[in-house]
Amino acid sequence: MMIGKKFGNRYEIIEKLGSGGMSIVYKGLDTLLNRWVTIKVLREQFASDEDFVRRFHREAQSVASLSHINIVSIYDVGFELDLHYLVMEYVEGRNLKEYIREQGKLTPEEAVPIAIQILHALEHAHEHHVVHRDIKPHNILLTMDGRVKVTDFGIARVANEATMTYSGTMVGSVQYISPEQAKGLSVGPKSDLYSAGVVLYEMLTGHLPFEGESPIAVALQHIQEEPPSPSALVEDIPMELSHVILKAMEKNPDLRYASADAMAFDLEKIYTGKSHEINMIKEKQNLSEDTVEIPAVRSGNGSPEGKKIPEEEKTPPPKKKKLKPQATWGIIGAAVLIFLLLGWGAYALLTGFFNVGEARMPDMRGKSLIEAKAELKEAGLEHTLTYSFHDTIKKDHVISQTIEPNQMVKKTNVVGLVISNGPKTTRVPNVVGKTQREAVVELNNRNLQGDFSEAFDDRVPAGTVISQQPEAGVDVPEKTMVTVVVSKGKELKYLPMPDLLNKYLDEAEKILKDLGLSIGKAEERESNEYFPSQIMSQEIKAGDMVLEGDKVNVQVSSGPGPMAQMARVTYDIPPDGETHRLRIIVSDLKGERTEYDRVHQPGDFIDQQVPFFGKGKIDVYVDDELGISENVP
């Protein structure tokens, strides 16, 4: 059982997230930096292979050098408890495959920004000579705020080499591999671009370009067949977007995009409404791969080396024609005319350029995007758009512009607008029932602030969160203050100690329990004054203030207790012609009890012996009115 184990004296295993062919994945807590992490623990079959472990560590250290907002960071790699592990950034969210299954297919407006972020991650990796080799929706995570995080960079190479060692087969998702991967050839950055094209294809159509009954059948399609055009499958997909996908999926790597940035640049043109700027002409290879006949090299006499050609088959060389003077002057005149025309065209072009009309740059800051576009259109100015989160500027409103307002600018100038995505949001986690320390970590991981207070609660253990506001699952701007109430446990009160003397032990325990107190140590001692089990003394005096939950030590009699004594009680019933009820109540070491209770005739005389124990009091009541009260003995 891995839960609770700690690697490197800092990475504590919290829960299992899943497993793959190479490793088991856990959610962990970095106790040093107080943040969640993902911990991948290698399976035993790989951990025992020294060559594999060496490659694994080397590749992990190489990938750890990558630092990009769209790449899951690798924090640490190590060996402990006979296990090799990898510590990575923890991403709260789901993978792209799950999202595609949930949505069926994505709109171009949603899919293109995701693809652009994937390509930005690939460009950064390729610049650092790291090729992913296993780009697929399963390795693309979507955070709660919509950001893309590509994971498992570089690990595919190690996994592939290891699987070749154990089984002689290649690992990977065959639906997304490039033709060169399917052929078993070496791969480079353009292989990642092919896989990125397949991922974008699946996002937009909801289907894979190639499917078959076996991995081999799918691999052969990647090598031999052209994928159906996405635009033919889904009407809403622009032709320019289909062109980008199909160019990325060219069989020949040389015909694909030169880099991830180049592909992202075309997608950004589509996203910003500049599809017309994309070159839709399909490039062709310089040389054909088909078999062709090449003429033999001929010798000086026009025949192939070592062979003669019959005279009748020889073709006389063409005669050279001399230009007549009139033709020469005609050519010169035509050249002069062309030169004059070109000069006039250049003059007109330059004049048009330098005489471009001017317009006053409008102030679009704080305005809606619709308003800004209308003002720019009216002024005859072009624009580009970039998007950014902002804490105060509303969504789809202008944050800033690259050209200051009120300046006179040529209409050829292009102003860049930064548009607000609104405050960057995050989902409030559920911290109710967690410890205060766990709540702090959860809120920090979501970039939220916590306002902690304490309150007494009889039902929730001390140190545990009772309530939170806002509630869990609500999307709020980052840095929002979450009010968290932590239990102080049951509220303790001060109360006066009750008088336990003469009470029997079980009676005393009940009295204390009702007050939130209890008997501590009960020491037994012989006594002729107290009956067995009666309280002889108490450590805390009656009336002293004690804290709720305290224990009180007592001394308890083990007997034999006092002997009974007799008291004589006499009383004359009034001769008033009416009957009267007479009661004798004794209060002594045994407690309070009624020793006599009868109705008498008028004028009766009562003479009664009443037993008592130790010191006490005898009260005589006539018709519920106290007649006599005396202490005994």
XYZ file of C-alpha atoms in Angstrom:
633
model
C 0.000 0.000 0.000
C 1.621 3.231 -1.205
C -0.799 5.711 0.398
C 0.999 7.648 3.140
C 4.523 6.741 1.990
C 6.977 9.608 1.553
C 9.747 9.903 -1.083
C 12.801 12.078 -0.569
C 11.510 12.953 2.888
C 9.117 15.468 1.240
C 6.792 13.899 -1.384
C 3.904 12.230 0.447
C 1.572 9.854 -1.473
C -2.046 10.997 -0.978
C -4.147 8.977 -3.450
C -3.900 6.878 -6.606
C -4.858 8.661 -9.842
C -4.352 5.889 -12.392
C -1.859 3.556 -14.010
C -0.238 2.906 -17.372
C 1.982 0.344 -18.988
C 5.135 1.941 -17.601
C 4.128 3.485 -14.276
C 1.523 4.002 -11.585
C 0.421 7.595 -11.050
C -0.359 9.133 -7.659
C -1.427 12.497 -6.318
C 1.116 13.657 -3.759
C 1.921 16.544 -1.454
C 5.264 18.323 -1.531
C 5.512 18.907 2.215
C 8.486 21.233 1.791
C 6.801 23.699 -0.607
C 3.253 22.900 0.545
C 1.882 22.154 -2.946
C 0.216 19.251 -4.749
C 2.348 17.205 -7.157
C 1.921 14.224 -9.464
C 4.194 11.266 -8.661
C 4.869 8.568 -11.263
C 6.340 5.381 -9.838
C 7.994 2.971 -12.307
C 6.651 -0.561 -12.470
C 8.914 -3.287 -11.146
C 9.727 -4.807 -14.563
C 11.285 -1.503 -15.673
C 12.840 -0.575 -12.334
C 14.989 -3.721 -12.398
C 16.469 -2.874 -15.804
C 19.552 -0.725 -15.168
C 19.850 0.345 -18.807
C 16.233 1.479 -18.893
C 16.545 3.345 -15.594
C 19.635 5.152 -16.870
C 17.786 6.254 -20.032
C 14.741 7.205 -17.962
C 16.767 9.470 -15.677
C 18.652 11.005 -18.607
C 15.456 11.778 -20.526
C 13.701 13.118 -17.416
C 16.589 15.467 -16.692
C 16.503 16.671 -20.297
C 12.752 17.356 -20.149
C 13.156 19.044 -16.752
C 15.018 21.825 -18.575
C 11.774 22.760 -20.363
C 9.904 25.661 -18.816
C 6.734 26.701 -20.615
C 3.209 27.618 -19.580
C 1.775 24.862 -21.832
C 4.099 22.068 -20.630
C 3.683 20.056 -17.445
C 6.860 20.724 -15.478
C 9.077 17.965 -14.087
C 10.268 18.853 -10.586
C 12.342 15.891 -9.466
C 13.428 12.342 -10.255
C 14.779 9.893 -7.719
C 15.076 6.409 -6.244
C 13.826 5.281 -2.843
C 12.181 2.238 -1.216
C 13.513 0.186 -4.187
C 11.350 2.344 -6.484
C 12.198 4.891 -9.175
C 9.877 7.873 -9.241
C 9.233 11.049 -11.170
C 7.715 14.165 -9.534
C 5.714 16.428 -11.838
C 3.442 19.449 -11.738
C -0.079 18.526 -10.559
C -2.780 19.658 -13.002
C -6.360 19.893 -11.795
C -8.648 19.127 -14.736
C -9.164 16.443 -17.396
C -7.449 15.281 -20.546
C -8.461 16.312 -24.056
C -9.649 12.792 -24.956
C -12.225 12.892 -22.154
C -13.361 16.340 -23.279
C -13.780 15.258 -26.923
C -15.830 12.234 -25.824
C -18.014 14.492 -23.699
C -18.571 17.122 -26.420
C -18.689 14.822 -29.465
C -16.690 17.351 -31.477
C -15.432 20.900 -30.921
C -16.177 24.034 -32.890
C -13.294 25.685 -34.782
C -13.537 28.605 -32.324
C -12.775 26.204 -29.454
C -10.434 23.724 -31.174
C -8.062 26.195 -32.838
C -6.896 27.940 -29.598
C -6.272 24.508 -28.052
C -4.184 23.467 -31.076
C -2.237 26.745 -30.993
C -1.271 26.153 -27.349
C -0.183 22.570 -28.157
C 2.020 23.909 -30.961
C 3.542 26.573 -28.705
C 4.504 23.780 -26.301
C 6.007 21.727 -29.152
C 7.975 24.703 -30.506
C 9.528 25.292 -27.080
C 10.442 21.608 -26.753
C 11.853 21.391 -30.289
C 14.002 24.471 -29.662
C 15.525 22.524 -26.762
C 16.006 19.411 -28.946
C 13.237 17.449 -27.232
C 10.769 15.542 -29.429
C 7.590 14.296 -27.782
C 6.931 11.224 -30.020
C 3.529 10.471 -28.486
C 1.277 13.494 -29.023
C -2.315 12.365 -28.475
C -5.372 13.772 -26.632
C -4.617 11.550 -23.624
C -1.334 13.467 -23.071
C -2.971 16.887 -23.374
C -4.499 18.190 -20.151
C -7.062 20.986 -19.877
C -6.874 22.989 -16.658
C -9.906 24.390 -14.855
C -9.266 27.829 -16.431
C -9.020 26.433 -19.977
C -5.235 26.361 -20.322
C -3.539 23.521 -22.236
C -0.793 21.472 -20.551
C 1.115 18.879 -22.592
C 2.568 16.069 -20.505
C 4.964 13.106 -20.875
C 7.506 14.962 -23.060
C 10.383 12.763 -24.121
C 9.206 9.791 -22.097
C 7.851 8.049 -25.210
C 11.396 7.461 -26.473
C 12.353 5.631 -23.285
C 9.101 3.662 -23.196
C 9.550 2.642 -26.836
C 13.125 1.462 -26.282
C 12.101 -0.483 -23.185
C 9.178 -2.189 -24.906
C 11.412 -3.142 -27.808
C 13.703 -4.761 -25.251
C 10.945 -6.758 -23.581
C 8.613 -7.680 -26.404
C 10.117 -6.575 -29.711
C 7.148 -4.288 -30.464
C 6.703 -0.558 -30.560
C 4.465 1.243 -28.036
C 2.352 4.270 -28.670
C -1.135 5.134 -29.856
C -1.095 3.949 -33.459
C -4.033 6.243 -34.325
C -1.758 9.284 -33.921
C 1.683 8.117 -35.115
C 3.370 9.587 -38.168
C 4.151 7.483 -41.258
C 7.862 7.470 -40.386
C 7.012 6.143 -36.907
C 4.825 3.452 -38.447
C 7.739 2.452 -40.683
C 10.063 2.259 -37.676
C 12.270 5.058 -38.986
C 13.921 7.725 -36.852
C 11.641 10.640 -36.056
C 12.120 14.350 -35.553
C 10.073 17.448 -34.736
C 7.922 17.065 -37.862
C 6.636 13.760 -36.546
C 5.086 15.711 -33.643
C 3.462 18.070 -36.179
C 1.822 15.096 -37.928
C 0.401 13.874 -34.607
C -0.769 17.401 -33.763
C -2.603 17.446 -37.101
C -4.353 14.181 -36.210
C -5.355 15.597 -32.815
C -6.810 18.735 -34.442
C -8.587 16.497 -36.999
C -10.212 14.530 -34.169
C -11.174 17.662 -32.212
C -13.016 19.156 -35.208
C -14.679 16.037 -36.644
C -15.107 13.866 -33.559
C -13.471 11.034 -35.536
C -9.964 9.754 -36.197
C -8.671 10.038 -39.787
C -7.729 6.355 -39.903
C -9.428 3.458 -38.126
C -9.100 -0.280 -38.546
C -9.592 -3.663 -36.950
C -5.967 -3.934 -35.852
C -3.040 -1.614 -35.073
C -1.228 -2.883 -38.183
C -4.195 -1.952 -40.403
C -4.232 1.578 -38.982
C -0.445 1.933 -39.310
C -0.628 0.916 -42.988
C -3.263 3.592 -43.613
C -0.937 6.224 -42.106
C 1.736 5.080 -44.560
C -0.359 4.586 -47.724
C -3.723 6.411 -47.635
C -4.791 10.047 -47.724
C -7.183 11.119 -44.948
C -10.664 12.407 -45.867
C -10.841 16.191 -45.874
C -12.267 17.491 -42.563
C -14.367 20.026 -44.506
C -16.031 17.168 -46.372
C -17.048 15.591 -43.049
C -18.188 18.727 -41.211
C -19.642 21.671 -43.123
C -18.647 24.269 -40.510
C -14.914 23.603 -40.969
C -13.393 26.253 -43.278
C -11.395 25.037 -46.269
C -8.344 26.942 -44.978
C -8.483 25.000 -41.703
C -8.713 21.701 -43.582
C -5.679 22.774 -45.599
C -3.660 23.377 -42.418
C -4.578 19.930 -41.041
C -3.836 18.080 -44.285
C -0.521 19.925 -44.711
C 0.504 18.851 -41.211
C -0.461 15.266 -42.135
C 1.560 15.033 -45.362
C 3.189 11.608 -45.766
C 6.496 13.216 -46.689
C 7.880 15.205 -43.704
C 9.469 17.709 -46.129
C 5.999 18.776 -47.277
C 4.730 19.460 -43.776
C 5.124 22.754 -41.943
C 8.727 23.784 -41.346
C 8.073 24.191 -37.614
C 5.372 24.172 -34.950
C 5.462 27.984 -34.981
C 4.749 28.050 -38.725
C 1.687 25.861 -38.265
C 0.545 27.935 -35.281
C 0.965 31.104 -37.366
C -1.508 29.824 -39.985
C -3.970 28.800 -37.275
C -3.704 32.272 -35.719
C -4.572 33.786 -39.132
C -7.724 31.653 -39.202
C -8.611 32.543 -35.608
C -8.195 36.305 -36.234
C -10.199 36.270 -39.470
C -7.259 36.431 -41.894
C -7.760 33.072 -43.600
C -7.248 34.760 -46.984
C -3.558 35.186 -46.144
C -2.964 31.417 -46.021
C -1.223 29.918 -49.053
C -3.630 27.223 -50.247
C -1.348 25.960 -53.048
C -0.170 22.444 -52.262
C 3.589 22.124 -52.517
C 5.067 19.490 -54.787
C 8.230 17.464 -54.441
C 11.137 18.473 -56.647
C 11.834 14.914 -57.724
C 9.386 12.130 -58.453
C 9.788 8.876 -56.588
C 8.465 6.892 -59.601
C 10.859 4.835 -61.768
C 11.780 6.729 -64.997
C 14.051 6.055 -67.954
C 17.178 8.221 -68.078
C 18.779 8.662 -71.544
C 22.256 7.175 -71.849
C 25.203 9.570 -71.963
C 26.216 9.999 -75.621
C 29.776 10.258 -77.002
C 31.078 13.010 -79.214
C 29.566 11.547 -82.369
C 26.128 11.504 -80.882
C 25.977 7.778 -80.179
C 26.101 5.939 -76.932
C 29.585 5.013 -75.798
C 30.970 2.213 -77.940
C 28.110 2.204 -80.506
C 27.645 3.837 -83.909
C 24.396 5.212 -85.320
C 23.574 4.673 -88.988
C 23.873 7.718 -91.221
C 20.142 7.763 -91.991
C 19.338 7.984 -88.295
C 21.588 10.989 -87.696
C 19.800 14.345 -87.284
C 21.700 17.322 -88.691
C 22.250 20.167 -86.220
C 19.953 23.193 -86.697
C 21.376 26.144 -88.635
C 21.960 29.387 -86.729
C 19.923 32.350 -87.990
C 21.334 35.852 -88.101
C 19.200 38.778 -86.949
C 18.411 41.392 -89.556
C 19.115 45.082 -88.644
C 15.362 45.899 -88.681
C 14.662 43.116 -86.198
C 17.474 44.364 -83.945
C 16.038 47.877 -83.790
C 12.611 46.473 -83.137
C 13.885 44.536 -80.152
C 15.687 47.601 -78.793
C 12.512 49.680 -79.156
C 10.441 47.085 -77.351
C 12.993 46.951 -74.521
C 12.896 50.755 -74.160
C 9.099 50.699 -74.063
C 9.076 47.997 -71.393
C 11.631 49.983 -69.374
C 9.480 53.114 -69.570
C 6.379 51.201 -68.553
C 8.174 49.609 -65.591
C 9.510 52.992 -64.528
C 6.060 54.547 -64.706
C 4.608 51.652 -62.706
C 7.276 51.960 -60.036
C 6.688 55.724 -59.856
C 2.942 55.203 -59.505
C 3.481 52.538 -56.851
C 5.842 54.672 -54.775
C 3.661 57.729 -55.171
C 0.645 55.719 -54.023
C 2.612 54.395 -51.077
C 3.872 57.734 -49.882
C 0.548 59.432 -50.537
C -1.493 56.976 -48.432
C -4.252 58.770 -46.582
C -3.987 59.448 -42.875
C -6.461 58.928 -40.028
C -6.624 59.868 -36.388
C -6.078 56.833 -34.134
C -9.211 56.415 -31.980
C -8.979 55.736 -28.244
C -10.374 52.226 -27.824
C -9.191 51.481 -24.293
C -12.009 50.179 -22.133
C -14.423 49.926 -25.078
C -16.067 46.731 -26.252
C -14.455 44.838 -29.114
C -17.501 45.523 -31.294
C -17.179 49.278 -30.690
C -13.425 49.202 -31.318
C -13.806 47.329 -34.629
C -16.486 49.794 -35.771
C -14.268 52.799 -34.997
C -11.287 51.260 -36.787
C -13.400 50.397 -39.815
C -14.729 53.942 -39.955
C -11.162 55.293 -39.766
C -10.006 52.827 -42.447
C -7.428 51.207 -40.168
C -6.444 47.542 -39.872
C -5.959 45.723 -36.577
C -4.723 42.514 -34.958
C -6.063 40.923 -31.782
C -4.417 39.214 -28.834
C -6.193 38.085 -25.702
C -5.205 38.340 -22.044
C -6.816 37.946 -18.646
C -7.461 41.147 -16.694
C -8.694 41.699 -13.154
C -10.711 44.883 -13.833
C -11.375 45.169 -17.596
C -14.563 43.325 -18.592
C -14.466 40.369 -20.972
C -14.287 41.293 -24.698
C -13.222 44.865 -23.920
C -9.967 46.540 -24.988
C -7.153 46.531 -22.424
C -4.570 48.417 -24.493
C -3.542 49.383 -28.034
C -0.101 49.425 -29.630
C -0.540 52.912 -31.165
C -1.332 55.760 -28.797
C -4.747 57.443 -29.256
C -5.261 60.716 -31.157
C -2.115 60.314 -33.275
C -2.333 60.891 -37.051
C -1.212 57.643 -38.689
C -1.103 56.306 -42.225
C -3.912 53.964 -43.107
C -1.342 51.267 -43.888
C -0.489 51.043 -40.185
C -1.885 48.114 -38.249
C -2.836 48.673 -34.620
C -2.630 45.769 -32.192
C -5.435 45.450 -29.648
C -5.137 43.466 -26.428
C -8.609 42.134 -25.563
C -9.654 41.117 -22.059
C -10.749 37.591 -21.318
C -12.053 38.974 -18.033
C -10.585 37.977 -14.709
C -8.747 34.689 -14.748
C -11.099 32.264 -13.066
C -10.591 29.130 -11.034
C -12.933 26.616 -9.429
C -13.385 26.772 -5.658
C -12.311 23.426 -4.111
C -14.265 21.646 -1.393
C -12.307 22.097 1.850
C -15.126 21.244 4.296
C -14.048 18.298 6.437
C -10.341 18.864 5.707
C -7.750 20.082 8.170
C -6.763 23.736 8.088
C -3.370 22.809 6.621
C -4.997 20.825 3.807
C -7.398 23.700 3.131
C -4.492 26.157 2.793
C -2.794 23.864 0.241
C -6.013 23.388 -1.774
C -6.665 27.131 -1.944
C -3.041 27.956 -2.833
C -3.121 25.419 -5.657
C -6.175 27.202 -7.118
C -4.559 30.640 -6.613
C -7.208 31.602 -4.061
C -6.813 33.364 -0.720
C -8.200 32.100 2.566
C -9.769 34.101 5.382
C -9.665 31.670 8.312
C -11.660 32.034 11.526
C -12.525 29.663 14.366
C -15.780 28.670 16.018
C -16.842 26.127 18.628
C -18.697 23.088 17.316
C -19.809 20.112 19.393
C -19.908 17.771 16.361
C -16.737 18.685 14.384
C -13.275 17.848 15.771
C -10.964 20.751 16.543
C -8.818 21.861 13.570
C -11.346 20.644 10.961
C -13.107 22.968 8.494
C -16.804 23.482 9.352
C -17.894 25.683 6.433
C -16.679 27.763 3.485
C -17.945 30.641 1.367
C -18.124 30.623 -1.673
C -19.228 26.999 -1.820
C -17.241 24.324 -3.638
C -17.595 24.034 -7.428
C -18.206 27.742 -8.079
C -16.001 29.474 -10.673
C -14.542 32.708 -9.274
C -11.737 35.113 -10.251
C -8.286 34.091 -9.067
C -7.150 35.654 -5.765
C -10.759 35.665 -4.547
C -10.990 35.524 -0.758
C -12.614 32.302 0.486
C -14.018 32.542 4.003
C -13.205 29.369 5.929
C -14.491 28.549 9.431
C -12.396 26.017 11.396
C -13.754 24.127 14.410
C -12.334 24.792 17.880
C -14.098 21.657 19.074
C -16.676 21.627 21.831
C -16.931 24.882 23.777
C -15.720 24.405 27.372
C -17.492 26.185 30.218
C -16.755 26.921 33.879
C -19.354 25.693 36.407
C -19.609 25.252 40.190
C -18.662 21.887 41.675
C -21.744 20.129 43.113
C -21.857 18.753 46.700
C -21.245 14.988 46.523
C -20.981 14.239 50.275
C -23.299 11.456 51.478
C -24.207 10.671 47.806
C -23.814 7.087 46.702
C -21.134 6.555 44.024
C -23.542 5.758 41.160
C -25.702 8.783 42.070
C -22.608 11.021 42.143
C -21.460 9.755 38.733
C -24.835 10.622 37.189
C -24.801 14.126 38.698
C -21.300 14.772 37.332
C -22.072 13.329 33.885
C -25.089 15.634 33.480
C -22.772 18.585 34.106
C -20.032 17.409 31.733
C -17.780 16.239 34.560
C -16.692 12.794 35.687
C -15.267 10.820 38.610
C -11.512 10.573 38.485
C -9.984 8.346 41.165
C -12.404 6.766 43.727
C -10.409 5.667 46.795
C -12.170 3.315 49.252
C -11.763 3.658 53.061
C -13.412 1.978 56.047
C -15.907 4.145 57.919
C -18.356 3.858 60.798
C -19.959 7.150 59.808
C -20.814 6.488 56.114
C -22.580 3.574 54.521
C -20.759 1.448 51.882
C -20.403 3.279 48.476
C -21.218 6.658 50.033
C -18.959 9.631 49.179
C -16.965 10.557 52.309
C -15.017 13.470 50.758
C -14.306 15.174 47.428
C -11.008 16.683 46.246
C -12.685 19.770 44.722
C -14.897 21.476 47.287
C -18.553 22.065 46.573
C -19.068 25.520 45.044
C -15.542 25.862 43.582
C -15.471 26.696 39.816
C -14.271 23.869 37.545
C -13.787 23.558 33.768
C -16.260 21.418 31.842
C -14.693 18.049 31.188
C -12.646 18.019 34.403
C -12.420 14.942 36.657
C -12.883 14.977 40.436
C -11.244 12.530 42.829
C -13.352 11.233 45.768
C -13.107 8.982 48.822
C -15.742 6.270 49.087
C -16.766 4.361 52.231
C -16.258 0.621 52.257
C -18.401 0.286 55.455
C -19.475 -0.978 57.835
C -21.212 2.380 58.369
C -23.062 3.800 61.407
C -25.457 1.903 63.756
C -29.109 2.943 63.938
C -30.213 5.255 66.804
C -33.773 5.874 67.978
C -35.528 9.197 68.573
C -38.898 9.550 70.388
C -41.442 11.790 68.642
C -44.701 12.810 70.442
C -47.516 14.976 69.092
C -51.131 15.981 70.136
C -53.728 16.116 67.340
C -55.961 19.212 67.801
C -59.490 18.397 69.171
C -61.248 20.463 66.491
C -63.663 17.838 65.268
C -61.672 17.145 62.063
C -59.188 14.464 60.993
C -55.550 15.380 60.345
C -52.642 13.739 58.449
C -49.336 13.435 60.323
C -45.965 12.718 58.586
C -42.481 12.271 60.108
C -39.542 12.967 57.676
C -35.961 11.922 58.610
C -32.854 13.386 56.937
C -29.576 11.648 57.891
C -26.657 9.727 56.419
C -29.065 7.501 54.536
C -30.623 10.507 52.893
C -34.170 11.843 53.196
C -37.052 9.441 53.807
C -40.543 9.237 55.315
C -40.665 7.151 58.517
C -44.312 7.792 59.483
C -47.418 8.813 57.475
C -50.978 8.353 58.898
C -54.406 10.101 59.275
C -55.630 10.642 62.875
C -58.893 11.541 64.615
C -59.239 14.851 66.476
C -57.650 14.751 69.943
C -55.362 11.700 69.203
C -51.965 11.503 70.939
C -48.966 10.162 68.923
C -45.899 8.628 70.609
C -43.543 7.156 67.937
C -39.940 5.786 67.976
C -38.069 6.905 64.797
C -34.687 5.422 63.672
C -31.853 7.662 62.355
C -28.203 7.152 61.382
C -25.392 9.463 62.364
C -26.364 13.076 62.603
C -29.613 14.195 61.086
C -32.869 16.083 61.363
C -36.467 15.093 62.087
C -39.380 17.150 60.659
C -43.059 16.619 61.676
C -45.730 17.773 59.218
C -49.481 18.133 59.994
C -51.585 18.441 56.872
C -48.395 19.409 54.923
C -47.545 22.212 57.359
C -44.305 21.948 59.357
C -45.125 21.525 63.035
C -41.792 20.392 64.594
C -38.152 20.422 63.268
C -35.306 19.146 65.473
C -31.700 18.015 64.899
C -30.631 14.614 66.196
C -28.911 13.485 68.288
